[in-house]
């Protein structure tokens, strides 16, 4: 009986570790073509083309791997500047979590967009931002 209990405990531990690893990788992947459609929700406030203008929000060309609050010519909120001073960088993973609920990720941000609830939409949008910046995986 003890062997069965130990085996079940080991199995549960392995599964919980696998679950954590999977959860940590939820931001990976995405379809750029679908992301271009998702970006339509963003284009009222953002542009993505190289040299594009800032609007209500900053131009997002090359945002991936860029430090937060870094786009020249855009006046970021104090909250975003504080996150930048703490070392926030727009990795795929950070963007994935930010895009879910921007106000929760950066409390006090000026971004009023409520977020993208569907993980697939966030992954697709990130893939589109990579493609729009000329990056490939």
mmCIF file with all atom_site columns, N, CA and C in Angstrom, residues 26-84:
data_model
loop_
_atom_site.group_PDB
_atom_site.id
_atom_site.type_symbol
_atom_site.label_atom_id
_atom_site.label_alt_id
_atom_site.label_comp_id
_atom_site.label_asym_id
_atom_site.label_entity_id
_atom_site.label_seq_id
_atom_site.pdbx_PDB_ins_code
_atom_site.Cartn_x
_atom_site.Cartn_y
_atom_site.Cartn_z
_atom_site.occupancy
_atom_site.B_iso_or_equiv
_atom_site.pdbx_formal_charge
_atom_site.auth_seq_id
_atom_site.auth_comp_id
_atom_site.auth_asym_id
_atom_site.auth_atom_id
_atom_site.pdbx_PDB_model_num
ATOM 1   N N  . UNK A 1 26 ? 2.307  29.200 -22.029 1.00 0.00 ? 26 UNK A N  1
ATOM 2   C CA . UNK A 1 26 ? 1.044  29.511 -22.682 1.00 0.00 ? 26 UNK A CA 1
ATOM 3   C C  . UNK A 1 26 ? 1.146  30.666 -23.667 1.00 0.00 ? 26 UNK A C  1
ATOM 4   N N  . UNK A 1 27 ? 2.134  31.506 -23.547 1.00 0.00 ? 27 UNK A N  1
ATOM 5   C CA . UNK A 1 27 ? 2.285  32.674 -24.407 1.00 0.00 ? 27 UNK A CA 1
ATOM 6   C C  . UNK A 1 27 ? 2.968  32.355 -25.729 1.00 0.00 ? 27 UNK A C  1
ATOM 7   N N  . UNK A 1 28 ? 3.507  31.162 -25.887 1.00 0.00 ? 28 UNK A N  1
ATOM 8   C CA . UNK A 1 28 ? 4.262  30.820 -27.094 1.00 0.00 ? 28 UNK A CA 1
ATOM 9   C C  . UNK A 1 28 ? 3.340  30.482 -28.263 1.00 0.00 ? 28 UNK A C  1
ATOM 10  N N  . UNK A 1 29 ? 3.824  30.742 -29.464 1.00 0.00 ? 29 UNK A N  1
ATOM 11  C CA . UNK A 1 29 ? 3.082  30.406 -30.670 1.00 0.00 ? 29 UNK A CA 1
ATOM 12  C C  . UNK A 1 29 ? 2.224  31.565 -31.117 1.00 0.00 ? 29 UNK A C  1
ATOM 13  N N  . UNK A 1 30 ? 1.402  31.307 -32.070 1.00 0.00 ? 30 UNK A N  1
ATOM 14  C CA . UNK A 1 30 ? 0.515  32.343 -32.574 1.00 0.00 ? 30 UNK A CA 1
ATOM 15  C C  . UNK A 1 30 ? 0.548  32.398 -34.083 1.00 0.00 ? 30 UNK A C  1
ATOM 16  N N  . UNK A 1 31 ? -0.519 32.902 -34.650 1.00 0.00 ? 31 UNK A N  1
ATOM 17  C CA . UNK A 1 31 ? -0.697 33.003 -36.094 1.00 0.00 ? 31 UNK A CA 1
ATOM 18  C C  . UNK A 1 31 ? -0.743 34.483 -36.464 1.00 0.00 ? 31 UNK A C  1
ATOM 19  N N  . UNK A 1 32 ? 0.271  34.953 -37.190 1.00 0.00 ? 32 UNK A N  1
ATOM 20  C CA . UNK A 1 32 ? 0.377  36.371 -37.530 1.00 0.00 ? 32 UNK A CA 1
ATOM 21  C C  . UNK A 1 32 ? -0.802 36.859 -38.367 1.00 0.00 ? 32 UNK A C  1
ATOM 22  N N  . UNK A 1 33 ? -1.301 36.024 -39.279 1.00 0.00 ? 33 UNK A N  1
ATOM 23  C CA . UNK A 1 33 ? -2.443 36.432 -40.116 1.00 0.00 ? 33 UNK A CA 1
ATOM 24  C C  . UNK A 1 33 ? -3.675 36.681 -39.251 1.00 0.00 ? 33 UNK A C  1
ATOM 25  N N  . UNK A 1 34 ? -3.900 35.814 -38.276 1.00 0.00 ? 34 UNK A N  1
ATOM 26  C CA . UNK A 1 34 ? -5.019 36.022 -37.350 1.00 0.00 ? 34 UNK A CA 1
ATOM 27  C C  . UNK A 1 34 ? -4.743 37.241 -36.466 1.00 0.00 ? 34 UNK A C  1
ATOM 28  N N  . UNK A 1 35 ? -3.480 37.421 -36.097 1.00 0.00 ? 35 UNK A N  1
ATOM 29  C CA . UNK A 1 35 ? -3.097 38.560 -35.262 1.00 0.00 ? 35 UNK A CA 1
ATOM 30  C C  . UNK A 1 35 ? -3.320 39.895 -35.945 1.00 0.00 ? 35 UNK A C  1
ATOM 31  N N  . UNK A 1 36 ? -3.177 39.924 -37.261 1.00 0.00 ? 36 UNK A N  1
ATOM 32  C CA . UNK A 1 36 ? -3.444 41.161 -38.002 1.00 0.00 ? 36 UNK A CA 1
ATOM 33  C C  . UNK A 1 36 ? -4.910 41.561 -37.842 1.00 0.00 ? 36 UNK A C  1
ATOM 34  N N  . UNK A 1 37 ? -5.780 40.578 -37.815 1.00 0.00 ? 37 UNK A N  1
ATOM 35  C CA . UNK A 1 37 ? -7.209 40.853 -37.595 1.00 0.00 ? 37 UNK A CA 1
ATOM 36  C C  . UNK A 1 37 ? -7.444 41.333 -36.156 1.00 0.00 ? 37 UNK A C  1
ATOM 37  N N  . UNK A 1 38 ? -6.762 40.730 -35.202 1.00 0.00 ? 38 UNK A N  1
ATOM 38  C CA . UNK A 1 38 ? -6.890 41.146 -33.807 1.00 0.00 ? 38 UNK A CA 1
ATOM 39  C C  . UNK A 1 38 ? -6.400 42.585 -33.647 1.00 0.00 ? 38 UNK A C  1
ATOM 40  N N  . UNK A 1 39 ? -5.348 42.943 -34.400 1.00 0.00 ? 39 UNK A N  1
ATOM 41  C CA . UNK A 1 39 ? -4.769 44.291 -34.298 1.00 0.00 ? 39 UNK A CA 1
ATOM 42  C C  . UNK A 1 39 ? -5.780 45.382 -34.655 1.00 0.00 ? 39 UNK A C  1
ATOM 43  N N  . UNK A 1 40 ? -6.814 45.045 -35.389 1.00 0.00 ? 40 UNK A N  1
ATOM 44  C CA . UNK A 1 40 ? -7.852 46.030 -35.728 1.00 0.00 ? 40 UNK A CA 1
ATOM 45  C C  . UNK A 1 40 ? -8.449 46.650 -34.462 1.00 0.00 ? 40 UNK A C  1
ATOM 46  N N  . UNK A 1 41 ? -8.444 45.901 -33.361 1.00 0.00 ? 41 UNK A N  1
ATOM 47  C CA . UNK A 1 41 ? -8.921 46.430 -32.080 1.00 0.00 ? 41 UNK A CA 1
ATOM 48  C C  . UNK A 1 41 ? -7.946 47.468 -31.516 1.00 0.00 ? 41 UNK A C  1
ATOM 49  N N  . UNK A 1 42 ? -6.719 47.434 -31.972 1.00 0.00 ? 42 UNK A N  1
ATOM 50  C CA . UNK A 1 42 ? -5.657 48.284 -31.432 1.00 0.00 ? 42 UNK A CA 1
ATOM 51  C C  . UNK A 1 42 ? -5.396 49.527 -32.288 1.00 0.00 ? 42 UNK A C  1
ATOM 52  N N  . UNK A 1 43 ? -5.749 49.458 -33.574 1.00 0.00 ? 43 UNK A N  1
ATOM 53  C CA . UNK A 1 43 ? -5.303 50.485 -34.515 1.00 0.00 ? 43 UNK A CA 1
ATOM 54  C C  . UNK A 1 43 ? -5.949 51.850 -34.329 1.00 0.00 ? 43 UNK A C  1
ATOM 55  N N  . UNK A 1 44 ? -6.991 51.951 -33.538 1.00 0.00 ? 44 UNK A N  1
ATOM 56  C CA . UNK A 1 44 ? -7.531 53.276 -33.246 1.00 0.00 ? 44 UNK A CA 1
ATOM 57  C C  . UNK A 1 44 ? -6.532 54.082 -32.405 1.00 0.00 ? 44 UNK A C  1
ATOM 58  N N  . UNK A 1 45 ? -5.725 53.384 -31.616 1.00 0.00 ? 45 UNK A N  1
ATOM 59  C CA . UNK A 1 45 ? -4.776 54.048 -30.714 1.00 0.00 ? 45 UNK A CA 1
ATOM 60  C C  . UNK A 1 45 ? -3.310 53.823 -31.073 1.00 0.00 ? 45 UNK A C  1
ATOM 61  N N  . UNK A 1 46 ? -3.003 52.798 -31.867 1.00 0.00 ? 46 UNK A N  1
ATOM 62  C CA . UNK A 1 46 ? -1.617 52.436 -32.160 1.00 0.00 ? 46 UNK A CA 1
ATOM 63  C C  . UNK A 1 46 ? -1.398 52.240 -33.655 1.00 0.00 ? 46 UNK A C  1
ATOM 64  N N  . UNK A 1 47 ? -0.173 52.522 -34.090 1.00 0.00 ? 47 UNK A N  1
ATOM 65  C CA . UNK A 1 47 ? 0.275  52.141 -35.422 1.00 0.00 ? 47 UNK A CA 1
ATOM 66  C C  . UNK A 1 47 ? 1.373  51.112 -35.240 1.00 0.00 ? 47 UNK A C  1
ATOM 67  N N  . UNK A 1 48 ? 1.690  50.394 -36.301 1.00 0.00 ? 48 UNK A N  1
ATOM 68  C CA . UNK A 1 48 ? 2.699  49.342 -36.189 1.00 0.00 ? 48 UNK A CA 1
ATOM 69  C C  . UNK A 1 48 ? 3.781  49.460 -37.261 1.00 0.00 ? 48 UNK A C  1
ATOM 70  N N  . UNK A 1 49 ? 3.570  50.287 -38.279 1.00 0.00 ? 49 UNK A N  1
ATOM 71  C CA . UNK A 1 49 ? 4.553  50.382 -39.351 1.00 0.00 ? 49 UNK A CA 1
ATOM 72  C C  . UNK A 1 49 ? 5.803  51.135 -38.892 1.00 0.00 ? 49 UNK A C  1
ATOM 73  N N  . UNK A 1 50 ? 6.933  50.801 -39.500 1.00 0.00 ? 50 UNK A N  1
ATOM 74  C CA . UNK A 1 50 ? 8.210  51.433 -39.192 1.00 0.00 ? 50 UNK A CA 1
ATOM 75  C C  . UNK A 1 50 ? 8.094  52.930 -39.456 1.00 0.00 ? 50 UNK A C  1
ATOM 76  N N  . UNK A 1 51 ? 8.395  53.731 -38.477 1.00 0.00 ? 51 UNK A N  1
ATOM 77  C CA . UNK A 1 51 ? 8.305  55.179 -38.623 1.00 0.00 ? 51 UNK A CA 1
ATOM 78  C C  . UNK A 1 51 ? 6.894  55.726 -38.518 1.00 0.00 ? 51 UNK A C  1
ATOM 79  N N  . UNK A 1 52 ? 5.942  54.857 -38.196 1.00 0.00 ? 52 UNK A N  1
ATOM 80  C CA . UNK A 1 52 ? 4.547  55.287 -38.069 1.00 0.00 ? 52 UNK A CA 1
ATOM 81  C C  . UNK A 1 52 ? 4.369  56.247 -36.910 1.00 0.00 ? 52 UNK A C  1
ATOM 82  N N  . UNK A 1 53 ? 3.296  57.017 -36.967 1.00 0.00 ? 53 UNK A N  1
ATOM 83  C CA . UNK A 1 53 ? 3.076  58.023 -35.923 1.00 0.00 ? 53 UNK A CA 1
ATOM 84  C C  . UNK A 1 53 ? 2.582  57.409 -34.614 1.00 0.00 ? 53 UNK A C  1
ATOM 85  N N  . UNK A 1 54 ? 2.804  58.143 -33.558 1.00 0.00 ? 54 UNK A N  1
ATOM 86  C CA . UNK A 1 54 ? 2.145  57.832 -32.294 1.00 0.00 ? 54 UNK A CA 1
ATOM 87  C C  . UNK A 1 54 ? 0.731  58.356 -32.413 1.00 0.00 ? 54 UNK A C  1
ATOM 88  N N  . UNK A 1 55 ? -0.167 57.710 -31.749 1.00 0.00 ? 55 UNK A N  1
ATOM 89  C CA . UNK A 1 55 ? -1.549 58.180 -31.670 1.00 0.00 ? 55 UNK A CA 1
ATOM 90  C C  . UNK A 1 55 ? -1.841 58.381 -30.197 1.00 0.00 ? 55 UNK A C  1
ATOM 91  N N  . UNK A 1 56 ? -2.985 57.948 -29.746 1.00 0.00 ? 56 UNK A N  1
ATOM 92  C CA . UNK A 1 56 ? -3.280 57.996 -28.312 1.00 0.00 ? 56 UNK A CA 1
ATOM 93  C C  . UNK A 1 56 ? -2.245 57.142 -27.581 1.00 0.00 ? 56 UNK A C  1
ATOM 94  N N  . UNK A 1 57 ? -1.832 56.048 -28.216 1.00 0.00 ? 57 UNK A N  1
ATOM 95  C CA . UNK A 1 57 ? -0.780 55.177 -27.708 1.00 0.00 ? 57 UNK A CA 1
ATOM 96  C C  . UNK A 1 57 ? 0.429  55.253 -28.625 1.00 0.00 ? 57 UNK A C  1
ATOM 97  N N  . UNK A 1 58 ? 1.549  54.714 -28.191 1.00 0.00 ? 58 UNK A N  1
ATOM 98  C CA . UNK A 1 58 ? 2.769  54.787 -28.997 1.00 0.00 ? 58 UNK A CA 1
ATOM 99  C C  . UNK A 1 58 ? 2.737  53.856 -30.210 1.00 0.00 ? 58 UNK A C  1
ATOM 100 N N  . UNK A 1 59 ? 3.542  54.170 -31.205 1.00 0.00 ? 59 UNK A N  1
ATOM 101 C CA . UNK A 1 59 ? 3.763  53.265 -32.328 1.00 0.00 ? 59 UNK A CA 1
ATOM 102 C C  . UNK A 1 59 ? 4.380  51.988 -31.759 1.00 0.00 ? 59 UNK A C  1
ATOM 103 N N  . UNK A 1 60 ? 3.938  50.836 -32.239 1.00 0.00 ? 60 UNK A N  1
ATOM 104 C CA . UNK A 1 60 ? 4.364  49.555 -31.680 1.00 0.00 ? 60 UNK A CA 1
ATOM 105 C C  . UNK A 1 60 ? 5.401  48.826 -32.529 1.00 0.00 ? 60 UNK A C  1
ATOM 106 N N  . UNK A 1 61 ? 5.886  49.465 -33.596 1.00 0.00 ? 61 UNK A N  1
ATOM 107 C CA . UNK A 1 61 ? 6.885  48.797 -34.432 1.00 0.00 ? 61 UNK A CA 1
ATOM 108 C C  . UNK A 1 61 ? 8.123  48.487 -33.580 1.00 0.00 ? 61 UNK A C  1
ATOM 109 N N  . UNK A 1 62 ? 8.536  47.239 -33.603 1.00 0.00 ? 62 UNK A N  1
ATOM 110 C CA . UNK A 1 62 ? 9.734  46.833 -32.865 1.00 0.00 ? 62 UNK A CA 1
ATOM 111 C C  . UNK A 1 62 ? 9.564  46.780 -31.361 1.00 0.00 ? 62 UNK A C  1
ATOM 112 N N  . UNK A 1 63 ? 8.336  46.646 -30.886 1.00 0.00 ? 63 UNK A N  1
ATOM 113 C CA . UNK A 1 63 ? 8.103  46.641 -29.436 1.00 0.00 ? 63 UNK A CA 1
ATOM 114 C C  . UNK A 1 63 ? 8.722  45.422 -28.749 1.00 0.00 ? 63 UNK A C  1
ATOM 115 N N  . UNK A 1 64 ? 8.773  44.302 -29.438 1.00 0.00 ? 64 UNK A N  1
ATOM 116 C CA . UNK A 1 64 ? 9.292  43.085 -28.799 1.00 0.00 ? 64 UNK A CA 1
ATOM 117 C C  . UNK A 1 64 ? 10.764 43.230 -28.435 1.00 0.00 ? 64 UNK A C  1
ATOM 118 N N  . UNK A 1 65 ? 11.051 42.900 -27.214 1.00 0.00 ? 65 UNK A N  1
ATOM 119 C CA . UNK A 1 65 ? 12.376 42.978 -26.600 1.00 0.00 ? 65 UNK A CA 1
ATOM 120 C C  . UNK A 1 65 ? 12.829 44.405 -26.346 1.00 0.00 ? 65 UNK A C  1
ATOM 121 N N  . UNK A 1 66 ? 11.924 45.357 -26.478 1.00 0.00 ? 66 UNK A N  1
ATOM 122 C CA . UNK A 1 66 ? 12.232 46.754 -26.195 1.00 0.00 ? 66 UNK A CA 1
ATOM 123 C C  . UNK A 1 66 ? 11.868 47.041 -24.736 1.00 0.00 ? 66 UNK A C  1
ATOM 124 N N  . UNK A 1 67 ? 12.643 47.892 -24.072 1.00 0.00 ? 67 UNK A N  1
ATOM 125 C CA . UNK A 1 67 ? 12.248 48.280 -22.715 1.00 0.00 ? 67 UNK A CA 1
ATOM 126 C C  . UNK A 1 67 ? 10.913 49.012 -22.736 1.00 0.00 ? 67 UNK A C  1
ATOM 127 N N  . UNK A 1 68 ? 10.155 48.884 -21.676 1.00 0.00 ? 68 UNK A N  1
ATOM 128 C CA . UNK A 1 68 ? 8.882  49.599 -21.557 1.00 0.00 ? 68 UNK A CA 1
ATOM 129 C C  . UNK A 1 68 ? 9.153  51.103 -21.543 1.00 0.00 ? 68 UNK A C  1
ATOM 130 N N  . UNK A 1 69 ? 8.163  51.872 -21.986 1.00 0.00 ? 69 UNK A N  1
ATOM 131 C CA . UNK A 1 69 ? 8.212  53.344 -21.967 1.00 0.00 ? 69 UNK A CA 1
ATOM 132 C C  . UNK A 1 69 ? 9.430  53.876 -22.711 1.00 0.00 ? 69 UNK A C  1
ATOM 133 N N  . UNK A 1 70 ? 9.732  53.287 -23.857 1.00 0.00 ? 70 UNK A N  1
ATOM 134 C CA . UNK A 1 70 ? 10.974 53.607 -24.555 1.00 0.00 ? 70 UNK A CA 1
ATOM 135 C C  . UNK A 1 70 ? 10.776 54.283 -25.912 1.00 0.00 ? 70 UNK A C  1
ATOM 136 N N  . UNK A 1 71 ? 9.588  54.240 -26.493 1.00 0.00 ? 71 UNK A N  1
ATOM 137 C CA . UNK A 1 71 ? 9.403  54.775 -27.840 1.00 0.00 ? 71 UNK A CA 1
ATOM 138 C C  . UNK A 1 71 ? 9.564  56.302 -27.829 1.00 0.00 ? 71 UNK A C  1
ATOM 139 N N  . UNK A 1 72 ? 10.505 56.759 -28.615 1.00 0.00 ? 72 UNK A N  1
ATOM 140 C CA . UNK A 1 72 ? 10.824 58.192 -28.673 1.00 0.00 ? 72 UNK A CA 1
ATOM 141 C C  . UNK A 1 72 ? 9.602  59.011 -29.113 1.00 0.00 ? 72 UNK A C  1
ATOM 142 N N  . UNK A 1 73 ? 9.415  60.132 -28.457 1.00 0.00 ? 73 UNK A N  1
ATOM 143 C CA . UNK A 1 73 ? 8.352  61.044 -28.837 1.00 0.00 ? 73 UNK A CA 1
ATOM 144 C C  . UNK A 1 73 ? 6.998  60.745 -28.221 1.00 0.00 ? 73 UNK A C  1
ATOM 145 N N  . UNK A 1 74 ? 6.919  59.747 -27.380 1.00 0.00 ? 74 UNK A N  1
ATOM 146 C CA . UNK A 1 74 ? 5.648  59.432 -26.740 1.00 0.00 ? 74 UNK A CA 1
ATOM 147 C C  . UNK A 1 74 ? 5.754  59.716 -25.251 1.00 0.00 ? 74 UNK A C  1
ATOM 148 N N  . UNK A 1 75 ? 4.755  60.368 -24.690 1.00 0.00 ? 75 UNK A N  1
ATOM 149 C CA . UNK A 1 75 ? 4.730  60.700 -23.273 1.00 0.00 ? 75 UNK A CA 1
ATOM 150 C C  . UNK A 1 75 ? 3.989  59.610 -22.500 1.00 0.00 ? 75 UNK A C  1
ATOM 151 N N  . UNK A 1 76 ? 4.736  58.735 -21.874 1.00 0.00 ? 76 UNK A N  1
ATOM 152 C CA . UNK A 1 76 ? 4.169  57.610 -21.136 1.00 0.00 ? 76 UNK A CA 1
ATOM 153 C C  . UNK A 1 76 ? 3.652  58.042 -19.764 1.00 0.00 ? 76 UNK A C  1
ATOM 154 N N  . UNK A 1 77 ? 2.733  57.253 -19.222 1.00 0.00 ? 77 UNK A N  1
ATOM 155 C CA . UNK A 1 77 ? 2.207  57.500 -17.876 1.00 0.00 ? 77 UNK A CA 1
ATOM 156 C C  . UNK A 1 77 ? 3.314  57.305 -16.844 1.00 0.00 ? 77 UNK A C  1
ATOM 157 N N  . UNK A 1 78 ? 3.113  57.912 -15.693 1.00 0.00 ? 78 UNK A N  1
ATOM 158 C CA . UNK A 1 78 ? 4.062  57.733 -14.593 1.00 0.00 ? 78 UNK A CA 1
ATOM 159 C C  . UNK A 1 78 ? 4.169  56.263 -14.210 1.00 0.00 ? 78 UNK A C  1
ATOM 160 N N  . UNK A 1 79 ? 3.042  55.552 -14.260 1.00 0.00 ? 79 UNK A N  1
ATOM 161 C CA . UNK A 1 79 ? 3.045  54.128 -13.907 1.00 0.00 ? 79 UNK A CA 1
ATOM 162 C C  . UNK A 1 79 ? 3.918  53.321 -14.867 1.00 0.00 ? 79 UNK A C  1
ATOM 163 N N  . UNK A 1 80 ? 3.818  53.617 -16.163 1.00 0.00 ? 80 UNK A N  1
ATOM 164 C CA . UNK A 1 80 ? 4.623  52.883 -17.146 1.00 0.00 ? 80 UNK A CA 1
ATOM 165 C C  . UNK A 1 80 ? 6.099  53.253 -17.002 1.00 0.00 ? 80 UNK A C  1
ATOM 166 N N  . UNK A 1 81 ? 6.379  54.513 -16.746 1.00 0.00 ? 81 UNK A N  1
ATOM 167 C CA . UNK A 1 81 ? 7.771  54.935 -16.537 1.00 0.00 ? 81 UNK A CA 1
ATOM 168 C C  . UNK A 1 81 ? 8.362  54.247 -15.308 1.00 0.00 ? 81 UNK A C  1
ATOM 169 N N  . UNK A 1 82 ? 7.539  54.079 -14.266 1.00 0.00 ? 82 UNK A N  1
ATOM 170 C CA . UNK A 1 82 ? 8.006  53.399 -13.053 1.00 0.00 ? 82 UNK A CA 1
ATOM 171 C C  . UNK A 1 82 ? 8.337  51.937 -13.364 1.00 0.00 ? 82 UNK A C  1
ATOM 172 N N  . UNK A 1 83 ? 7.450  51.269 -14.114 1.00 0.00 ? 83 UNK A N  1
ATOM 173 C CA . UNK A 1 83 ? 7.714  49.871 -14.499 1.00 0.00 ? 83 UNK A CA 1
ATOM 174 C C  . UNK A 1 83 ? 8.995  49.781 -15.323 1.00 0.00 ? 83 UNK A C  1
ATOM 175 N N  . UNK A 1 84 ? 9.192  50.753 -16.202 1.00 0.00 ? 84 UNK A N  1
ATOM 176 C CA . UNK A 1 84 ? 10.416 50.770 -17.018 1.00 0.00 ? 84 UNK A CA 1
ATOM 177 C C  . UNK A 1 84 ? 11.646 50.914 -16.123 1.00 0.00 ? 84 UNK A C  1
#
